[in-house]
Amino acid sequence: MTVPLVGVAASLALVAPPGVAAASPALGGPPHGQPAAKVPVAEGYGGAVSTVDLDASKAALSVLKRGGNAMDAAVAAAATLGVTEPYSAGLAGGGFLVYYDARRGKVISIDGREKAPQAMTETSFQENGAAIPFADAVTSGLSAGVPGSVAQWELALRRYGTFSLKQALQPAVDVASNGFTVDQTFYDQTAQNADRFAAFTSTAALYLPNGAPPPVGSVFRNPDLAATYRELGRRGGEWLYGGRLGEEVIATVKRPPVKPGSTRVVRPGLMELSDLRAYRALERPPTKVGYGPMEVYGMAPPSSGGSTVGEALKILQALPKVGLHEYLEASRLAFADRNKFVGDPAYVDVPLKELLSDGFAKERACLIGDVAMPNPAAPGSPDGSYAGCQFEGTAVPNGDPAPAKGAEGQAEKPEGPETTHLAVTDRWGNVAAYNITIEQTGGNGIVVPGRGFLLNNELTDFTFGPAPGDPNLPAPGKRPRSSMAPTIVLKHGRPLLAIGSPGGATIITTVLQILVNRYEFGMSLPDAVAAPRASQRNAAATQAEQAFIDRYGAELTARGHTLTLVPGPPVGEIGAATGLEFLGKGKVQAVAEPSRRGGGSALVVTPARP
Ligand code: GLU
């Protein structure tokens, strides 16, 4: 099925906001404590940001306006999201950052992924030879990985920023101490977690004041986190990686502050101060695939984001035409290969070059027919020796689809909505695409007493086993495989687009679908983000949003696909993307969700050409 462009554009009016672009009213916007206005699309010059949250976008913007660059602003926004989106991000979490360094004309990436402690083994998530229940593993000390975010911030600022850690943390300190307005998303996420939060004295005290989630519209302050960020700024990362804060993290992981009388079984963790001391964030070469005249850069292993998005794009290019059927089938095949081959490259020989090669893509593309292939698709053989097949012509995007309509009217395990992504650019043309997470919404549910932040449960991203040969089994010091896919697209060596999303393994399909919407179907970036989503991850059924099922279900079912409504919470939503598109002549379009997860916040430094 090739998507009829006119039909898509027309039906998108149902989900896209009327008039996709608006200069933000939120610059210097309502004071904290007032209902905030978020706009999902903004166009302008001199720098731009898109996050899921107005306070975080404003934090980035304030840094840009004070002369900071995109890296400074990305760190400031990430730290602020640790305050306002504390169930998705935080200083005890991790993340992946893809960055276009304008001065060097080069894309780099920084891996701030959490690590398993040295005491972790292949069977740490098993008891009596079987995997422990996933939910039990989530809410435990055992699932807490050695945090990566602070080391990542320090490395990012030292190599690419201009601010000190203290300066970059200041906007977050301000929001934590002055407070932010509780919105529906914060309320809902607190309510979803209320049972387990109530089981820990520290978490209940912070996030269930008066025994219940803070009401929508109230002002939420986190003075403990403000103090933690202040001290972190003064003392630097050593305070966590071996110092007093680290000792408190270890004590919390080993003896979670379970409320007296709680019947919850909370397994203790294995992390030691030596694990914190040994942690390093790593600069890694990004993945890179050609896509028509464009180059798509993503996150290399231990994330599977770059390799899986990249492989699927290569498969699509080997096909004679690209519609939604082909999008789903390419994703199915790329997931089969991801699951078989991708893990932490320090432990597993990931055949990355072959997974992203033309030959392999052609061999895989040959498996795509007119109807959905049987489930599950088997992994391929990325061994350098490939058989092709003959298609008539190939689908090659030109990177210059129907021009985006701008302000001036120019033409397996449960995957939840956890995590967040932000995109920032500055007046010099640097670009950051930054995925941050504490894994599940609410991480492991355990606040470090008196410090105002939650611990991550990132180690549940490992395969629990028994699963002989699985590349993602736990091991001492190993980084669990991620799906995070911060992505930057260049054309002729210059930034064209940046995009990313939360959503566990659906991150990969969301990023892929947005690129397909933009470059195969010719949608504007706001339309490509707003369009209804489906996620095929080598499973019998393709998970989809209701609007997708309503619009495309009949055609896709006729071609052998089974579509099921994606489970919540929030029911029926996939992802919460944020991105940027570079429109030429210095103009940037910042794009967030119009409605998913309550909508995001796009801001620009100035809407008018300077
Ligand atoms: N832990 C996930 C990953 O790294 C991100 C959190 C999520 O969105 O599920 O892929």
Coordinates of C-alpha atoms and ligand atoms in Angstrom, one line a residue:
M1 CA 0.0 0.0 0.0
T2 CA 1.3 3.4 -0.9
V3 CA -0.2 6.0 1.3
P4 CA -2.3 8.5 -0.6
L5 CA -0.7 11.7 0.3
V6 CA -3.7 13.9 -0.1
G7 CA -5.8 11.5 2.1
V8 CA -3.1 11.5 4.8
A9 CA -2.8 15.2 4.8
A10 CA -6.5 15.7 4.9
S11 CA -7.1 13.2 7.7
L12 CA -4.2 14.5 9.7
A13 CA -6.3 17.6 10.3
L14 CA -8.0 15.5 12.9
V15 CA -4.8 15.1 14.9
A16 CA -2.6 18.0 14.0
P17 CA -3.3 21.4 15.5
P18 CA -4.8 23.9 13.3
G19 CA -2.1 26.1 11.9
V20 CA 0.9 24.0 12.8
A21 CA 3.3 26.8 13.6
A22 CA 3.1 29.5 16.2
A23 CA 5.7 31.7 17.8
S24 CA 5.7 30.7 21.4
P25 CA 3.8 32.8 23.9
A26 CA 5.8 31.1 26.6
L27 CA 9.0 33.0 26.2
G28 CA 9.5 34.5 29.6
G29 CA 6.0 33.0 30.0
P30 CA 3.8 32.5 33.0
P31 CA 5.5 32.6 36.3
H32 CA 5.9 29.3 38.1
G33 CA 2.7 28.4 39.9
Q34 CA 0.5 29.6 37.1
P35 CA -1.0 27.3 34.5
A36 CA 1.5 26.9 31.8
A37 CA 0.9 27.3 28.1
K38 CA 2.7 24.9 25.9
V39 CA 2.9 25.1 22.1
P40 CA 4.0 22.1 20.0
V41 CA 5.5 24.0 17.1
A42 CA 7.7 27.1 16.9
E43 CA 9.7 28.6 14.1
G44 CA 12.5 31.1 14.3
Y45 CA 16.2 31.9 14.5
G46 CA 19.2 31.9 16.9
G47 CA 18.4 28.6 18.6
A48 CA 15.5 26.4 19.3
V49 CA 14.4 23.6 21.7
S50 CA 11.8 21.0 21.9
T51 CA 11.0 19.0 25.0
V52 CA 7.9 17.4 26.5
D53 CA 7.8 20.1 29.2
L54 CA 7.6 23.9 29.2
D55 CA 9.9 24.4 32.2
A56 CA 12.6 22.2 30.6
S57 CA 12.3 24.0 27.3
K58 CA 12.5 27.4 29.1
A59 CA 15.6 26.2 30.9
A60 CA 17.3 25.4 27.6
L61 CA 16.2 28.7 26.1
S62 CA 17.5 30.6 29.1
V63 CA 20.9 29.0 28.5
L64 CA 20.9 29.8 24.8
K65 CA 19.9 33.4 25.5
R66 CA 22.8 33.7 28.0
G67 CA 25.2 32.6 25.3
G68 CA 25.4 28.9 26.1
N69 CA 25.6 26.4 23.3
A70 CA 23.3 23.5 22.4
M71 CA 25.3 21.1 24.7
D72 CA 25.0 23.5 27.7
A73 CA 21.3 23.8 26.9
A74 CA 20.8 20.1 26.5
V75 CA 22.3 19.4 30.0
A76 CA 20.2 22.2 31.5
A77 CA 17.0 20.8 30.0
A78 CA 17.9 17.3 31.0
A79 CA 18.5 18.3 34.6
T80 CA 15.3 20.3 34.6
L81 CA 13.4 17.3 33.3
G82 CA 14.8 15.5 36.4
V83 CA 12.6 17.9 38.4
T84 CA 9.5 18.2 36.3
E85 CA 9.5 14.7 34.7
P86 CA 11.2 12.9 37.6
Y87 CA 9.5 9.6 36.7
S88 CA 11.2 9.6 33.2
A89 CA 14.6 11.3 33.9
G90 CA 17.0 12.1 36.6
L91 CA 20.6 12.3 37.8
A92 CA 20.5 8.7 38.8
G93 CA 19.5 7.6 35.4
G94 CA 21.2 7.3 32.1
G95 CA 20.9 8.3 28.5
F96 CA 22.4 8.6 25.0
L97 CA 23.3 11.8 23.3
V98 CA 23.9 12.4 19.5
Y99 CA 25.5 15.8 18.8
Y100 CA 26.4 17.7 15.7
D101 CA 29.5 19.8 16.4
A102 CA 29.2 22.7 14.0
R103 CA 32.8 23.8 14.3
R104 CA 34.2 20.4 13.3
G105 CA 31.3 19.6 11.0
K106 CA 31.0 16.2 12.7
V107 CA 28.4 14.1 14.5
I108 CA 29.5 12.5 17.7
S109 CA 27.7 10.5 20.4
I110 CA 28.0 10.1 24.2
D111 CA 27.0 7.0 25.9
G112 CA 25.8 7.6 29.5
R113 CA 24.2 4.2 29.8
E114 CA 23.9 2.6 33.2
K115 CA 26.0 -0.4 34.0
A116 CA 25.6 -3.7 35.9
P117 CA 27.6 -3.9 39.1
Q118 CA 30.6 -6.2 39.1
A119 CA 28.7 -8.6 41.3
M120 CA 25.9 -9.1 38.7
T121 CA 25.9 -12.4 36.8
E122 CA 24.0 -14.1 34.0
T123 CA 21.6 -15.6 36.5
S124 CA 21.0 -12.5 38.8
F125 CA 17.5 -12.1 37.5
Q126 CA 16.7 -15.8 38.0
E127 CA 15.5 -17.9 40.9
N128 CA 15.3 -21.7 40.9
G129 CA 16.4 -21.6 37.3
A130 CA 13.6 -19.3 36.1
A131 CA 13.2 -15.6 35.5
I132 CA 11.8 -13.7 38.5
P133 CA 8.6 -11.8 37.8
F134 CA 9.3 -8.7 35.8
A135 CA 7.3 -6.4 38.1
D136 CA 9.2 -7.7 41.2
A137 CA 12.5 -7.0 39.4
V138 CA 11.4 -3.4 38.5
T139 CA 10.7 -2.4 42.1
S140 CA 13.9 -3.5 43.7
G141 CA 17.5 -2.5 44.5
L142 CA 18.6 -5.3 42.1
S143 CA 17.4 -3.5 39.0
A144 CA 19.3 -0.2 39.8
G145 CA 22.1 0.2 37.3
V146 CA 25.2 2.3 38.1
P147 CA 24.0 5.8 37.1
G148 CA 25.4 7.4 34.0
S149 CA 23.7 10.8 33.6
V150 CA 26.1 12.8 35.8
A151 CA 29.2 11.4 34.2
Q152 CA 27.6 12.0 30.8
W153 CA 26.8 15.7 31.7
E154 CA 30.4 16.3 32.8
L155 CA 31.9 14.7 29.8
A156 CA 29.5 16.5 27.4
L157 CA 30.2 19.9 29.0
R158 CA 33.9 19.3 29.2
R159 CA 34.3 18.3 25.6
Y160 CA 31.6 20.3 23.9
G161 CA 30.0 22.8 26.3
T162 CA 30.9 26.2 27.6
F163 CA 29.1 26.1 30.9
S164 CA 30.3 24.5 34.1
L165 CA 28.2 21.8 35.6
K166 CA 27.1 24.3 38.3
Q167 CA 26.0 26.8 35.7
A168 CA 24.1 24.1 33.7
L169 CA 22.3 22.9 36.8
Q170 CA 21.1 26.4 37.9
P171 CA 17.8 26.4 35.9
A172 CA 16.9 23.0 37.4
V173 CA 17.8 24.3 40.9
D174 CA 15.5 27.2 40.3
V175 CA 12.6 25.1 39.2
A176 CA 13.1 22.6 42.0
S177 CA 13.1 25.3 44.6
N178 CA 10.4 27.6 43.2
G179 CA 8.2 24.7 42.1
F180 CA 6.3 23.8 39.0
T181 CA 2.6 23.4 38.3
V182 CA 1.4 19.8 38.5
D183 CA -0.2 18.8 35.2
Q184 CA -2.3 15.9 34.3
T185 CA 0.6 13.8 33.1
F186 CA 2.5 14.2 36.4
Y187 CA -0.6 13.5 38.3
D188 CA -1.5 10.4 36.3
Q189 CA 2.1 9.0 36.5
T190 CA 2.1 9.5 40.2
A191 CA -1.3 7.8 40.6
Q192 CA -0.2 4.9 38.5
N193 CA 2.8 4.4 40.8
A194 CA 1.0 5.2 44.1
D195 CA 0.9 1.6 45.4
R196 CA 4.6 1.0 45.1
F197 CA 5.6 4.6 46.0
A198 CA 3.6 4.1 49.2
A199 CA 5.8 1.1 50.1
F200 CA 8.9 3.3 50.5
T201 CA 9.1 6.0 53.3
S202 CA 11.3 8.3 51.2
T203 CA 9.2 8.1 48.1
A204 CA 5.9 8.4 49.8
A205 CA 7.1 11.5 51.7
L206 CA 8.2 13.2 48.5
Y207 CA 5.6 12.1 45.9
L208 CA 2.5 11.3 48.0
P209 CA 2.2 14.3 50.3
N210 CA -0.8 13.8 52.5
G211 CA -0.9 10.2 51.3
A212 CA -2.0 11.0 47.7
P213 CA -0.6 12.3 44.4
P214 CA -0.3 16.1 44.4
P215 CA -3.5 17.5 42.7
V216 CA -3.4 19.0 39.2
G217 CA -2.8 22.7 39.3
S218 CA -0.9 22.6 42.6
V219 CA 2.7 23.8 42.9
F220 CA 5.2 21.0 43.5
R221 CA 8.5 21.9 45.1
N222 CA 11.4 19.6 45.6
P223 CA 13.8 21.4 47.9
D224 CA 15.8 18.2 48.5
L225 CA 16.6 17.9 44.8
A226 CA 17.4 21.6 44.6
A227 CA 20.0 21.1 47.4
T228 CA 21.3 18.0 45.8
Y229 CA 21.8 19.8 42.4
R230 CA 23.4 22.7 44.2
E231 CA 25.9 20.5 46.0
L232 CA 26.5 18.4 42.9
G233 CA 27.4 21.7 41.0
R234 CA 29.8 22.7 43.8
R235 CA 31.4 19.3 44.3
G236 CA 31.2 17.8 40.8
G237 CA 30.5 14.2 39.8
E238 CA 33.0 12.8 42.3
W239 CA 30.4 13.4 45.0
L240 CA 28.3 10.7 43.3
Y241 CA 31.0 8.5 41.9
G242 CA 32.7 7.6 45.1
G243 CA 31.7 10.4 47.5
R244 CA 29.1 10.9 50.1
L245 CA 26.2 11.0 47.7
G246 CA 27.4 7.7 46.2
E247 CA 27.5 6.1 49.7
E248 CA 23.9 7.1 50.2
V249 CA 22.9 5.6 46.8
I250 CA 24.6 2.4 47.7
A251 CA 22.9 2.3 51.2
T252 CA 19.5 2.8 49.5
V253 CA 20.1 0.1 46.9
K254 CA 21.3 -2.4 49.5
R255 CA 18.6 -1.6 52.1
P256 CA 15.7 0.0 50.4
P257 CA 13.7 2.1 52.8
V258 CA 10.6 -0.2 52.9
K259 CA 7.8 1.2 55.0
P260 CA 7.4 -0.8 58.3
G261 CA 4.5 -3.1 57.8
S262 CA 4.7 -3.2 54.0
T263 CA 4.4 -6.7 52.7
R264 CA 6.1 -5.9 49.4
V265 CA 9.1 -8.1 48.7
V266 CA 12.0 -5.8 47.7
R267 CA 15.1 -7.5 46.5
P268 CA 18.3 -5.7 47.5
G269 CA 20.8 -4.6 45.0
L270 CA 24.4 -5.6 44.3
M271 CA 26.0 -2.2 43.6
E272 CA 29.1 -1.2 45.5
L273 CA 30.9 2.1 45.9
S274 CA 33.6 0.6 43.7
D275 CA 31.1 0.3 40.8
L276 CA 30.3 4.0 41.1
R277 CA 34.1 4.8 41.2
A278 CA 34.6 2.7 38.0
Y279 CA 31.8 4.3 36.0
R280 CA 32.7 6.2 32.8
A281 CA 30.6 7.9 30.2
L282 CA 32.0 7.1 26.7
E283 CA 32.2 9.0 23.5
R284 CA 31.5 6.6 20.7
P285 CA 31.3 6.9 17.0
P286 CA 27.6 7.2 16.0
T287 CA 25.9 4.8 13.5
K288 CA 25.6 6.3 10.0
V289 CA 23.6 5.2 7.1
G290 CA 23.0 6.8 3.7
Y291 CA 19.4 7.6 3.0
G292 CA 19.0 9.1 -0.5
P293 CA 21.3 12.2 -0.4
M294 CA 21.0 12.3 3.4
E295 CA 23.0 10.7 6.1
V296 CA 21.2 9.4 9.2
Y297 CA 23.2 9.3 12.4
G298 CA 22.1 7.4 15.4
M299 CA 23.2 5.7 18.6
A300 CA 25.5 2.7 18.3
P301 CA 25.4 -0.3 20.6
P302 CA 24.8 -0.8 23.5
S303 CA 21.8 1.0 22.1
S304 CA 20.0 -0.8 19.3
G305 CA 18.4 2.5 18.3
G306 CA 20.9 3.4 15.5
S307 CA 21.4 -0.1 14.1
T308 CA 17.7 -1.0 14.0
V309 CA 16.4 2.4 12.6
G310 CA 19.4 2.3 10.2
E311 CA 18.8 -1.3 9.0
A312 CA 15.1 -0.7 8.4
L313 CA 15.9 2.5 6.4
K314 CA 18.4 0.5 4.3
I315 CA 15.8 -2.2 3.7
L316 CA 13.2 0.3 2.6
Q317 CA 15.6 1.8 0.1
A318 CA 16.1 -1.6 -1.4
L319 CA 12.4 -1.9 -2.2
P320 CA 10.7 -0.6 -5.3
K321 CA 8.1 1.3 -3.3
V322 CA 7.4 2.2 0.3
G323 CA 4.1 2.3 2.0
L324 CA 2.9 1.4 5.5
H325 CA 3.1 -2.4 4.7
E326 CA 6.7 -2.0 3.8
Y327 CA 7.4 0.1 6.9
L328 CA 6.0 -2.6 9.1
E329 CA 7.8 -5.4 7.3
A330 CA 11.2 -3.6 7.3
S331 CA 10.8 -3.0 11.0
R332 CA 9.9 -6.7 11.7
L333 CA 13.1 -7.8 9.9
A334 CA 15.3 -5.2 11.6
F335 CA 13.9 -6.3 15.0
A336 CA 14.7 -9.9 14.3
D337 CA 18.3 -9.0 13.7
R338 CA 18.4 -6.6 16.7
N339 CA 17.2 -9.3 19.0
K340 CA 19.7 -11.8 17.8
F341 CA 22.8 -9.7 17.4
V342 CA 22.8 -6.5 19.4
G343 CA 24.2 -6.1 23.0
D344 CA 27.0 -4.3 24.8
P345 CA 29.9 -4.3 22.3
A346 CA 32.3 -4.6 25.1
Y347 CA 30.9 -8.1 25.7
V348 CA 29.3 -9.1 22.4
D349 CA 30.7 -9.1 18.9
V350 CA 28.0 -7.0 17.2
P351 CA 28.2 -7.2 13.4
L352 CA 27.3 -3.6 13.1
K353 CA 28.9 -2.9 9.8
E354 CA 27.2 -5.8 8.1
L355 CA 23.8 -5.0 9.7
L356 CA 24.0 -1.6 8.0
S357 CA 25.5 -2.8 4.7
D358 CA 23.8 -2.5 1.3
G359 CA 24.2 -6.2 0.7
F360 CA 22.5 -7.3 3.9
A361 CA 19.7 -4.8 3.4
K362 CA 19.1 -6.2 -0.1
E363 CA 19.0 -9.7 1.1
R364 CA 16.6 -8.9 3.8
A365 CA 14.4 -6.8 1.5
C366 CA 13.9 -9.8 -0.7
L367 CA 11.8 -11.4 2.0
I368 CA 9.2 -8.6 1.8
G369 CA 6.3 -9.6 -0.4
D370 CA 2.7 -8.4 -0.9
V371 CA 1.5 -9.9 2.4
A372 CA 2.9 -9.9 5.9
M373 CA 5.5 -12.5 6.4
P374 CA 5.0 -15.4 8.9
N375 CA 5.7 -14.6 12.5
P376 CA 8.3 -14.6 13.8
A377 CA 10.8 -13.5 11.1
A378 CA 14.1 -15.4 11.5
P379 CA 17.2 -13.3 11.9
G380 CA 19.4 -12.9 8.9
S381 CA 23.0 -13.8 8.3
P382 CA 25.0 -10.5 8.4
D383 CA 28.2 -12.4 7.3
G384 CA 29.3 -10.4 4.3
S385 CA 28.0 -12.9 1.7
Y386 CA 24.7 -11.9 0.3
A387 CA 22.2 -13.1 -2.3
G388 CA 20.1 -10.4 -3.9
C389 CA 16.9 -10.5 -5.7
Q390 CA 15.5 -8.4 -8.5
F391 CA 13.0 -5.6 -7.9
E392 CA 12.0 -3.2 -10.6
G393 CA 13.6 0.1 -9.5
T394 CA 14.1 1.2 -6.0
A395 CA 12.6 3.7 -3.7
V396 CA 15.0 6.5 -3.1
P397 CA 14.0 9.5 -1.1
N398 CA 15.5 12.7 -2.2
G399 CA 15.5 14.5 1.1
D400 CA 13.5 17.2 -0.4
P401 CA 10.0 16.0 -0.2
A402 CA 6.9 18.2 -0.5
P403 CA 8.3 21.2 1.4
A404 CA 7.2 21.4 5.0
K405 CA 4.5 23.9 5.6
G406 CA 6.0 26.5 7.8
A407 CA 4.7 29.5 9.6
E408 CA 4.4 31.4 6.4
G409 CA 2.4 28.6 4.8
Q410 CA 5.3 27.3 2.6
A411 CA 4.6 24.5 0.9
E412 CA 7.7 -8.5 24.3
K413 CA 8.4 -7.0 27.6
P414 CA 5.8 -4.4 28.3
E415 CA 6.8 -1.2 26.5
G416 CA 5.4 1.8 28.2
P417 CA 5.7 5.5 27.6
E418 CA 8.6 6.0 30.0
T419 CA 11.7 8.0 29.2
T420 CA 12.0 11.3 27.4
H421 CA 13.8 13.0 24.5
L422 CA 14.8 16.5 23.9
A423 CA 16.3 18.4 20.9
V424 CA 18.2 21.6 21.0
T425 CA 20.1 23.8 18.5
D426 CA 22.0 27.0 19.0
R427 CA 22.9 30.1 17.0
W428 CA 26.2 28.4 15.8
G429 CA 24.4 25.5 14.4
N430 CA 25.3 22.8 17.0
V431 CA 22.5 20.3 17.4
A432 CA 21.8 17.9 20.3
A433 CA 19.4 15.0 20.2
Y434 CA 19.3 13.6 23.7
N435 CA 17.3 10.6 25.1
I436 CA 17.3 10.3 28.9
T437 CA 15.6 7.7 31.1
I438 CA 15.3 6.0 34.5
E439 CA 13.7 3.1 32.6
Q440 CA 10.1 2.4 33.8
T441 CA 7.9 5.4 34.6
G442 CA 9.0 6.0 38.2
G443 CA 12.3 4.0 37.8
N444 CA 12.6 1.4 40.6
G445 CA 10.2 3.5 42.8
I446 CA 12.9 4.3 45.4
V447 CA 13.8 7.8 46.3
V448 CA 17.3 8.2 48.0
P449 CA 16.2 9.5 51.4
G450 CA 16.6 13.3 51.7
R451 CA 18.1 13.7 48.2
G452 CA 14.9 14.2 46.2
F453 CA 15.6 11.8 43.3
L454 CA 14.5 8.3 42.2
L455 CA 16.8 5.5 41.3
N456 CA 16.7 3.8 37.9
N457 CA 15.6 0.2 37.2
E458 CA 17.6 0.1 33.9
L459 CA 19.0 -3.4 34.5
T460 CA 15.6 -4.8 33.8
D461 CA 16.5 -4.0 30.1
F462 CA 18.7 -7.1 30.3
T463 CA 17.2 -10.4 29.1
F464 CA 16.5 -12.3 32.4
G465 CA 17.1 -15.7 30.9
P466 CA 17.6 -18.6 30.9
A467 CA 18.4 -17.7 27.2
P468 CA 21.6 -19.3 26.1
G469 CA 23.4 -17.2 23.4
D470 CA 21.3 -14.1 24.0
P471 CA 23.5 -11.1 23.4
N472 CA 21.7 -9.2 26.2
L473 CA 22.2 -11.4 29.2
P474 CA 23.5 -9.7 32.3
A475 CA 27.2 -9.8 33.1
P476 CA 29.6 -7.9 35.5
G477 CA 29.9 -4.3 34.4
K478 CA 27.8 -4.8 31.2
R479 CA 25.5 -2.2 29.8
P480 CA 22.0 -3.4 29.1
R481 CA 20.8 -3.1 25.5
S482 CA 18.8 0.0 24.9
S483 CA 16.3 1.0 22.3
M484 CA 16.9 4.7 22.7
A485 CA 17.3 6.4 19.3
P486 CA 18.3 10.0 19.3
T487 CA 18.8 10.7 15.6
I488 CA 20.3 13.5 13.5
V489 CA 19.9 13.7 9.8
L490 CA 22.4 15.6 7.6
K491 CA 22.1 16.5 4.0
H492 CA 25.3 17.5 2.2
G493 CA 26.9 17.6 5.5
R494 CA 24.6 20.1 7.1
P495 CA 21.9 19.4 9.7
L496 CA 18.5 18.8 8.2
L497 CA 16.5 17.2 11.1
A498 CA 16.8 15.9 14.6
I499 CA 14.3 13.5 16.2
G500 CA 13.8 11.1 19.1
S501 CA 11.1 9.7 21.4
P502 CA 10.4 7.8 24.6
G503 CA 8.6 4.4 24.6
G504 CA 11.0 1.5 25.2
A505 CA 11.4 -0.6 22.0
T506 CA 8.7 1.5 20.4
I507 CA 11.2 4.3 20.4
I508 CA 12.8 2.7 17.3
T509 CA 9.5 2.3 15.4
T510 CA 8.4 5.9 16.3
V511 CA 11.6 7.4 15.0
L512 CA 11.5 5.2 11.9
Q513 CA 7.9 6.0 11.2
I514 CA 8.5 9.8 11.6
L515 CA 11.4 9.5 9.1
V516 CA 9.2 7.5 6.7
N517 CA 6.3 9.9 7.1
R518 CA 8.6 12.9 6.4
Y519 CA 10.8 11.5 3.6
E520 CA 8.7 8.8 2.0
F521 CA 5.2 10.3 2.4
G522 CA 6.1 13.9 2.2
M523 CA 4.5 15.1 5.4
S524 CA 5.8 18.2 7.2
L525 CA 7.6 17.4 10.4
P526 CA 4.7 18.5 12.6
D527 CA 2.4 16.2 10.6
A528 CA 4.9 13.4 10.7
V529 CA 5.0 13.6 14.5
A530 CA 1.3 14.0 15.0
A531 CA 0.3 11.2 12.6
P532 CA -1.1 8.0 14.1
R533 CA 1.5 5.4 14.9
A534 CA 2.0 1.6 14.6
S535 CA 4.8 -0.5 16.0
Q536 CA 5.8 -3.9 14.5
R537 CA 8.7 -5.5 16.5
N538 CA 8.8 -9.0 15.1
A539 CA 5.6 -10.0 16.9
A540 CA 2.4 -11.7 15.6
A541 CA 0.4 -8.5 16.1
T542 CA 1.4 -5.0 15.3
Q543 CA 0.6 -2.6 18.1
A544 CA -1.2 0.6 16.9
E545 CA -3.0 3.6 18.0
Q546 CA -6.7 3.7 17.5
A547 CA -6.5 6.4 14.8
F548 CA -4.1 4.2 12.9
I549 CA -6.3 1.2 13.1
D550 CA -9.3 3.2 12.0
R551 CA -7.5 4.7 9.1
Y552 CA -5.3 1.9 7.8
G553 CA -6.6 -1.2 9.6
A554 CA -8.7 -2.6 6.8
E555 CA -6.0 -2.2 4.1
L556 CA -3.3 -3.7 6.3
T557 CA -5.5 -6.5 7.5
A558 CA -6.2 -7.4 3.9
R559 CA -2.4 -7.7 3.5
G560 CA -2.1 -10.2 6.4
H561 CA -1.3 -7.8 9.3
T562 CA -3.0 -8.1 12.7
L563 CA -3.4 -4.8 14.4
T564 CA -4.0 -4.5 18.2
L565 CA -4.5 -1.4 20.2
V566 CA -1.3 -0.5 22.1
P567 CA -1.8 -1.1 25.8
G568 CA -1.5 1.7 28.3
P569 CA -1.1 3.6 30.3
P570 CA -1.7 6.0 28.7
V571 CA -4.0 3.8 26.7
G572 CA -3.5 3.9 23.0
E573 CA -0.5 6.1 22.8
I574 CA 2.9 5.3 21.2
G575 CA 5.8 7.6 22.0
A576 CA 6.1 11.3 22.7
A577 CA 8.5 12.7 20.0
T578 CA 10.5 15.9 20.0
G579 CA 12.5 17.2 17.1
L580 CA 13.9 20.0 15.0
E581 CA 13.9 20.7 11.3
F582 CA 16.3 23.1 9.7
L583 CA 14.4 25.0 7.1
G584 CA 17.3 26.9 5.5
K585 CA 18.7 30.4 5.8
G586 CA 19.1 29.9 9.6
K587 CA 15.4 29.2 10.2
V588 CA 14.6 26.3 12.5
Q589 CA 11.3 24.6 13.2
A590 CA 11.0 23.1 16.7
V591 CA 8.4 20.4 16.9
A592 CA 6.8 18.5 19.8
E593 CA 3.6 16.4 20.2
P594 CA 0.3 18.3 19.8
S595 CA -1.5 15.9 22.2
R596 CA 0.3 12.7 23.2
R597 CA 1.3 12.7 26.9
G598 CA -0.4 16.1 27.2
G599 CA 1.6 17.7 24.4
G600 CA 5.2 19.0 24.3
S601 CA 6.8 22.4 24.3
A602 CA 8.7 24.0 21.3
L603 CA 10.4 27.3 21.8
V604 CA 12.7 29.5 19.6
V605 CA 15.2 32.2 20.7
T606 CA 13.6 34.7 18.3
P607 CA 10.7 34.2 15.9
A608 CA 11.9 37.0 13.6
R609 CA 15.0 36.9 11.4
P610 CA 17.7 38.8 13.4
Ligands
GLU1 N1 15.1 1.5 29.1 C1 14.7 1.8 27.8 C2 15.7 1.7 26.8 O1 16.9 2.1 27.1 C3 14.2 3.2 27.8 C4 13.1 3.3 28.7 C5 11.9 3.1 27.9 O2 11.5 3.9 27.2 O3 11.3 2.0 28.1 O4 15.5 1.3 25.7

